[in-house]
Coordinates of C-alpha atoms in Angstrom, one line a residue:
T215 CA 0.0 0.0 0.0
R216 CA 1.1 3.6 -0.6
V217 CA 2.7 5.4 2.3
T218 CA 0.3 8.2 3.1
W219 CA 2.1 10.2 5.8
L220 CA 5.7 10.8 6.6
Q221 CA 7.1 8.4 9.2
R222 CA 9.7 10.0 11.5
A223 CA 12.3 8.5 13.7
M224 CA 14.9 10.4 15.7
R225 CA 17.9 9.2 17.7
V226 CA 19.7 11.5 20.1
T227 CA 23.0 10.7 21.6
R228 CA 24.6 13.1 24.1
R229 CA 28.1 13.7 25.6
P230 CA 28.8 14.7 23.0
L231 CA 25.6 15.0 21.0
R232 CA 26.7 13.5 17.7
A233 CA 23.5 12.5 15.8
L234 CA 19.9 13.6 15.5
L235 CA 18.8 11.3 12.7
L236 CA 15.6 11.4 10.7
I237 CA 14.4 8.4 8.8
L238 CA 12.0 9.8 6.2
A239 CA 9.5 8.6 3.6
A240 CA 7.7 11.2 1.5
T241 CA 3.9 11.3 1.3
D242 CA 3.5 11.2 -2.5
A243 CA 7.0 10.6 -3.8
F244 CA 8.3 7.4 -2.4
I245 CA 6.5 4.1 -3.2
G246 CA 8.5 1.2 -1.9
P247 CA 9.4 -0.7 1.2
A248 CA 7.8 0.5 4.4
P249 CA 10.1 2.9 6.2
L250 CA 11.8 2.3 9.5
R251 CA 9.3 3.4 12.2
C252 CA 10.1 4.7 15.7
R253 CA 7.7 6.5 17.9
V254 CA 8.4 10.1 18.8
P255 CA 6.2 12.0 21.2
R256 CA 4.1 14.5 19.3
Q257 CA 4.6 18.1 20.5
A258 CA 2.6 21.2 19.9
S259 CA 2.9 22.3 16.3
D260 CA 1.0 24.4 13.7
R261 CA -0.1 21.1 12.1
D262 CA -2.6 20.4 14.9
G263 CA -3.4 24.0 15.8
S264 CA -2.0 23.6 19.3
I265 CA 0.7 26.3 19.2
D266 CA 0.9 27.9 22.6
D267 CA 1.6 31.4 21.3
A268 CA -1.5 32.8 19.7
D269 CA 0.4 35.4 17.7
E270 CA 2.7 32.8 16.3
A271 CA -0.3 30.7 15.3
A272 CA -1.8 33.6 13.5
R273 CA 1.5 34.3 11.7
V274 CA 1.8 30.7 10.6
A275 CA -1.8 30.7 9.4
A276 CA -1.2 33.9 7.4
F277 CA 1.9 32.5 5.9
R278 CA 0.2 29.4 4.8
A279 CA -2.5 31.4 3.1
R280 CA 0.1 33.5 1.2
L281 CA 1.9 30.4 0.3
L282 CA -1.2 28.8 -1.2
K283 CA -2.0 32.0 -3.1
G284 CA 1.4 32.9 -4.5
G285 CA 4.0 30.3 -3.6
L286 CA 7.4 30.7 -2.0
D287 CA 8.6 33.0 -4.8
A288 CA 5.9 35.6 -3.9
V289 CA 6.7 35.3 -0.2
A290 CA 10.5 35.6 -0.9
K291 CA 10.0 39.0 -2.6
D292 CA 9.1 40.5 0.7
V293 CA 12.4 39.7 2.3
E294 CA 14.9 39.5 -0.6
P295 CA 16.6 42.7 -1.8
T296 CA 15.9 43.8 -5.4
E297 CA 18.8 42.9 -7.6
D298 CA 20.1 44.9 -10.6
E299 CA 18.1 43.8 -13.6
D300 CA 20.3 45.4 -16.2
N301 CA 22.0 42.1 -17.0
D302 CA 20.3 40.6 -20.1
E303 CA 21.6 37.1 -19.5
D304 CA 18.8 34.6 -18.6
P305 CA 19.5 33.5 -15.0
E306 CA 17.7 30.2 -15.6
W307 CA 19.8 28.0 -17.9
A308 CA 21.0 24.5 -18.3
R309 CA 23.8 23.0 -20.4
V310 CA 24.9 19.4 -21.1
A311 CA 27.7 18.2 -18.8
E312 CA 30.3 15.8 -20.1
K313 CA 30.3 13.5 -17.0
P314 CA 29.0 13.3 -13.4
R315 CA 30.8 15.4 -10.8
T316 CA 30.1 17.5 -7.8
G317 CA 27.4 20.1 -8.7
V318 CA 26.1 18.3 -11.8
V319 CA 22.4 17.5 -12.0
L320 CA 21.2 14.1 -13.1
I321 CA 17.9 14.0 -15.0
G322 CA 16.4 10.5 -15.2
R323 CA 15.0 9.3 -18.5
K324 CA 11.4 8.6 -18.1
D325 CA 11.2 5.7 -20.6
W326 CA 14.2 4.0 -18.9
F327 CA 13.0 4.3 -15.3
F328 CA 9.3 3.6 -16.1
A329 CA 9.6 0.8 -18.7
D330 CA 6.7 -1.7 -18.8
K331 CA 9.1 -4.6 -18.1
P332 CA 12.0 -3.2 -16.1
S333 CA 15.3 -5.1 -16.1
G334 CA 17.2 -6.0 -12.9
Q335 CA 19.3 -2.9 -13.3
V336 CA 16.3 -0.7 -13.6
K337 CA 14.8 -2.2 -10.5
S338 CA 18.0 -1.5 -8.6
A339 CA 18.0 2.1 -9.8
L340 CA 14.4 2.6 -8.8
K341 CA 15.2 1.4 -5.4
R342 CA 18.1 3.8 -5.1
V343 CA 15.8 6.7 -5.7
G344 CA 13.1 5.4 -3.4
L345 CA 10.6 4.0 -5.9
A346 CA 9.1 0.5 -6.2
A347 CA 10.2 -1.9 -8.9
D348 CA 6.7 -1.9 -10.4
A349 CA 6.4 1.9 -10.2
A350 CA 5.4 2.2 -13.8
Q351 CA 2.4 0.0 -13.1
R352 CA 1.4 1.6 -9.8
I353 CA 1.8 5.3 -10.7
P354 CA -0.8 7.0 -12.9
E355 CA 0.6 8.1 -16.3
D356 CA -0.1 11.8 -15.5
R357 CA 2.1 11.6 -12.4
L358 CA 5.1 9.9 -14.0
A359 CA 6.7 13.1 -15.3
G360 CA 6.6 14.6 -11.8
L361 CA 8.3 11.5 -10.4
V362 CA 11.2 11.3 -12.9
P363 CA 14.2 11.3 -10.5
V364 CA 16.4 14.5 -10.5
V365 CA 19.5 14.3 -8.4
L366 CA 22.0 17.1 -7.4
I367 CA 25.4 15.5 -6.9
L368 CA 26.9 16.8 -3.6
D369 CA 30.0 14.6 -3.5
G370 CA 31.7 13.3 -6.6
A371 CA 35.3 14.2 -5.8
Q372 CA 36.5 10.5 -5.6
P373 CA 34.3 8.5 -7.8
K374 CA 36.6 5.5 -8.2
S375 CA 37.0 5.0 -4.4
E376 CA 33.9 6.6 -2.9
G377 CA 31.3 6.7 -5.7
F378 CA 28.8 9.5 -5.8
S379 CA 26.2 10.9 -3.4
G380 CA 23.6 13.5 -3.8
V381 CA 20.1 14.6 -3.0
L382 CA 16.8 14.1 -4.9
L383 CA 15.2 17.4 -5.9
G384 CA 11.5 17.9 -5.5
R385 CA 10.7 15.0 -3.1
R386 CA 8.5 16.5 -0.4
S387 CA 8.4 15.1 3.1
G388 CA 5.2 16.8 4.0
Y389 CA 6.7 18.6 7.0
M390 CA 8.1 22.0 7.8
M391 CA 11.2 22.5 9.9
G392 CA 9.0 23.9 12.7
D393 CA 7.3 20.6 13.0
L394 CA 10.6 19.1 14.3
K395 CA 10.6 20.5 17.8
E396 CA 13.8 18.6 18.8
L397 CA 15.7 20.8 16.3
Y398 CA 17.0 24.4 16.4
T399 CA 15.0 25.9 13.6
T400 CA 14.9 29.6 14.5
G401 CA 14.4 31.6 11.2
F402 CA 13.5 28.4 9.3
M403 CA 10.4 27.2 11.0
L404 CA 8.3 27.6 7.9
Q405 CA 10.8 26.0 5.5
P406 CA 9.8 22.7 3.9
L407 CA 12.0 19.7 4.7
W408 CA 12.8 17.7 1.6
V409 CA 13.7 14.0 1.2
G410 CA 17.2 13.7 -0.4
G411 CA 16.8 9.9 -0.9
P412 CA 16.4 6.6 0.9
T413 CA 20.0 6.3 2.1
V414 CA 20.7 7.0 5.7
E415 CA 24.4 5.8 6.0
D416 CA 25.7 8.7 3.9
A417 CA 24.2 11.3 6.2
F418 CA 27.1 11.3 8.6
S419 CA 30.0 10.3 6.3
S420 CA 29.7 13.1 3.7
P421 CA 32.5 15.8 3.7
I422 CA 29.7 18.4 3.7
E423 CA 28.4 19.1 7.2
R424 CA 24.8 17.9 7.8
T425 CA 24.2 20.1 10.8
V426 CA 20.9 21.8 9.9
G427 CA 18.9 22.3 13.1
A428 CA 21.7 21.0 15.4
P429 CA 20.6 21.9 19.0
E430 CA 24.3 21.9 20.2
H431 CA 27.5 23.0 18.6
G432 CA 29.3 20.2 16.8
A433 CA 26.2 18.0 16.5
T434 CA 25.1 16.5 13.3
T435 CA 21.4 16.0 12.3
G436 CA 21.6 14.2 8.9
I437 CA 20.0 17.3 7.3
V438 CA 22.0 19.3 4.8
A439 CA 21.4 22.8 3.4
V440 CA 21.8 23.8 -0.3
H441 CA 21.9 27.6 -0.8
P442 CA 23.6 30.5 -2.7
Y443 CA 25.7 31.8 0.3
A444 CA 29.5 31.7 0.0
P445 CA 31.8 31.0 2.9
E446 CA 32.3 34.7 3.4
T447 CA 28.6 34.8 4.4
V448 CA 28.0 31.4 5.8
P449 CA 31.4 30.0 7.1
G450 CA 32.1 26.5 6.2
S451 CA 29.8 26.3 3.2
V452 CA 31.2 24.2 0.3
P453 CA 31.0 25.3 -3.3
L454 CA 29.1 23.0 -5.6
T455 CA 29.1 24.9 -8.9
D456 CA 30.7 28.0 -10.5
D457 CA 27.3 29.6 -10.5
G458 CA 27.2 30.3 -6.8
L459 CA 25.6 27.2 -5.4
Y460 CA 26.9 26.0 -2.0
A461 CA 26.1 23.3 0.6
G462 CA 26.5 23.0 4.3
G463 CA 28.1 25.7 6.5
D464 CA 27.6 26.9 10.0
W465 CA 23.9 26.6 10.9
R466 CA 23.9 29.0 13.7
T467 CA 25.4 31.7 11.5
A468 CA 22.8 31.1 8.8
S469 CA 20.1 31.3 11.4
T470 CA 21.4 34.5 12.8
L471 CA 21.7 36.1 9.3
V472 CA 18.1 35.1 8.6
E473 CA 16.9 36.6 11.9
K474 CA 18.6 39.9 11.1
G475 CA 17.3 40.0 7.6
M476 CA 20.7 39.6 6.0
A477 CA 19.9 36.2 4.4
N478 CA 16.8 35.0 2.7
P479 CA 15.4 31.7 4.2
F480 CA 13.6 31.0 1.0
R481 CA 16.9 30.5 -0.8
F482 CA 17.7 27.5 1.4
R483 CA 16.7 24.0 0.5
L484 CA 16.9 21.5 3.4
F485 CA 17.3 17.8 2.7
A486 CA 17.3 14.8 5.0
Q487 CA 19.1 11.6 3.9
A488 CA 20.8 11.0 0.5
T489 CA 20.9 9.1 -2.8
R490 CA 24.1 7.1 -3.1
W491 CA 26.0 5.1 -5.7
Q492 CA 28.9 2.8 -5.0
P493 CA 32.0 3.1 -7.3
G494 CA 31.1 2.3 -10.9
E495 CA 27.3 2.1 -10.4
L496 CA 26.4 5.6 -11.7
E497 CA 28.7 5.3 -14.6
K498 CA 27.1 2.0 -15.6
E499 CA 23.6 3.5 -15.3
I500 CA 24.6 6.4 -17.5
K501 CA 26.0 4.1 -20.1
E502 CA 22.7 2.2 -20.1
G503 CA 20.9 5.4 -20.8
A504 CA 19.3 6.1 -17.4
W505 CA 20.6 9.6 -16.9
L506 CA 21.3 12.9 -18.6
C507 CA 24.1 15.0 -17.0
A508 CA 23.6 18.8 -16.9
D509 CA 25.1 21.9 -15.4
V510 CA 22.1 23.9 -14.1
S511 CA 22.0 27.5 -12.9
T512 CA 21.4 28.2 -9.3
D513 CA 18.3 30.3 -10.0
L514 CA 16.7 27.4 -11.9
L515 CA 17.6 24.9 -9.2
L516 CA 16.3 27.1 -6.3
K517 CA 13.2 28.2 -8.1
D518 CA 10.1 27.6 -6.1
R519 CA 7.8 24.8 -7.3
D520 CA 4.4 24.5 -5.6
R521 CA 2.4 21.3 -5.8
G522 CA 1.1 20.9 -9.3
A523 CA 3.8 23.1 -10.7
R524 CA 5.9 22.2 -13.8
P525 CA 8.4 19.5 -12.8
L526 CA 12.1 20.6 -12.6
A527 CA 13.1 17.8 -15.0
L528 CA 10.9 19.4 -17.8
D529 CA 12.4 22.9 -17.2
V530 CA 15.9 21.5 -17.4
L531 CA 15.2 19.5 -20.5
E532 CA 13.7 22.6 -22.2
E533 CA 16.8 24.7 -21.3
L534 CA 19.0 22.0 -22.7
E535 CA 17.2 22.1 -26.0
K536 CA 17.7 25.9 -26.1
S537 CA 21.5 25.5 -25.5
K538 CA 22.0 23.2 -28.5

């Protein structure tokens, strides 16, 4: 049966606090094995209307109304400074990349992933991106385009020894950061939490810090931030592309900047877990025709996409056609 709500599990270890781990399955995106389930006491949240502070409850309600009406792009305009628009270059672009590497976006080929009779390799690839082996038969045709996997590679520096790891783009968890009361989410309570993939092991082995929401200094949470803020703004952030896309960085600094209005929270994408390939696996899938490799602009990657919006994969493919 289809997983209808996000299942959450958290493990906290102290002295020192090293891990606050989330095991996630998206409401509409992941169709596969039942997720690991651990019970966590439910606390007050805007989801059940039991926020203690009435003013905060009203603010959340107003935000949700604006979000439904205009999306995150409309909300972001209220807090993001106006940039110089004299530059004629289109900020949303995509170009074919020669091979997978850090910062490259992988676009899954619909006819390969959703074949009527998937091969063993296709089934393995589907599992890697959190989809069932018989996804083509279980997912309505009009939803397939929205579930074509799109992965941003976060770590591809040592493909021969370490393989590749990244995060799925566009897989909703159904939760906002403010729903996770165990985390430090000041300034980001209304930000969606995205599912980066079904792999948990990579969450604490990546060279990019996964410290989003860490309640104590030096703690890891398994959640990574992707954003446009360089190390000069968010110390410790790691460059992914030459177009100003970064990952990780000091979470407390990012939160402080957002609180002071010096950084835009709607330019952050927060991902739990990862999508991972062992050495040689991704190269083999590419050779078999599973993926297109693309360099994609930061503005196109961070563009808001409400439910029902045009899938990122289609936008990237359209830009790739323009670049030919």
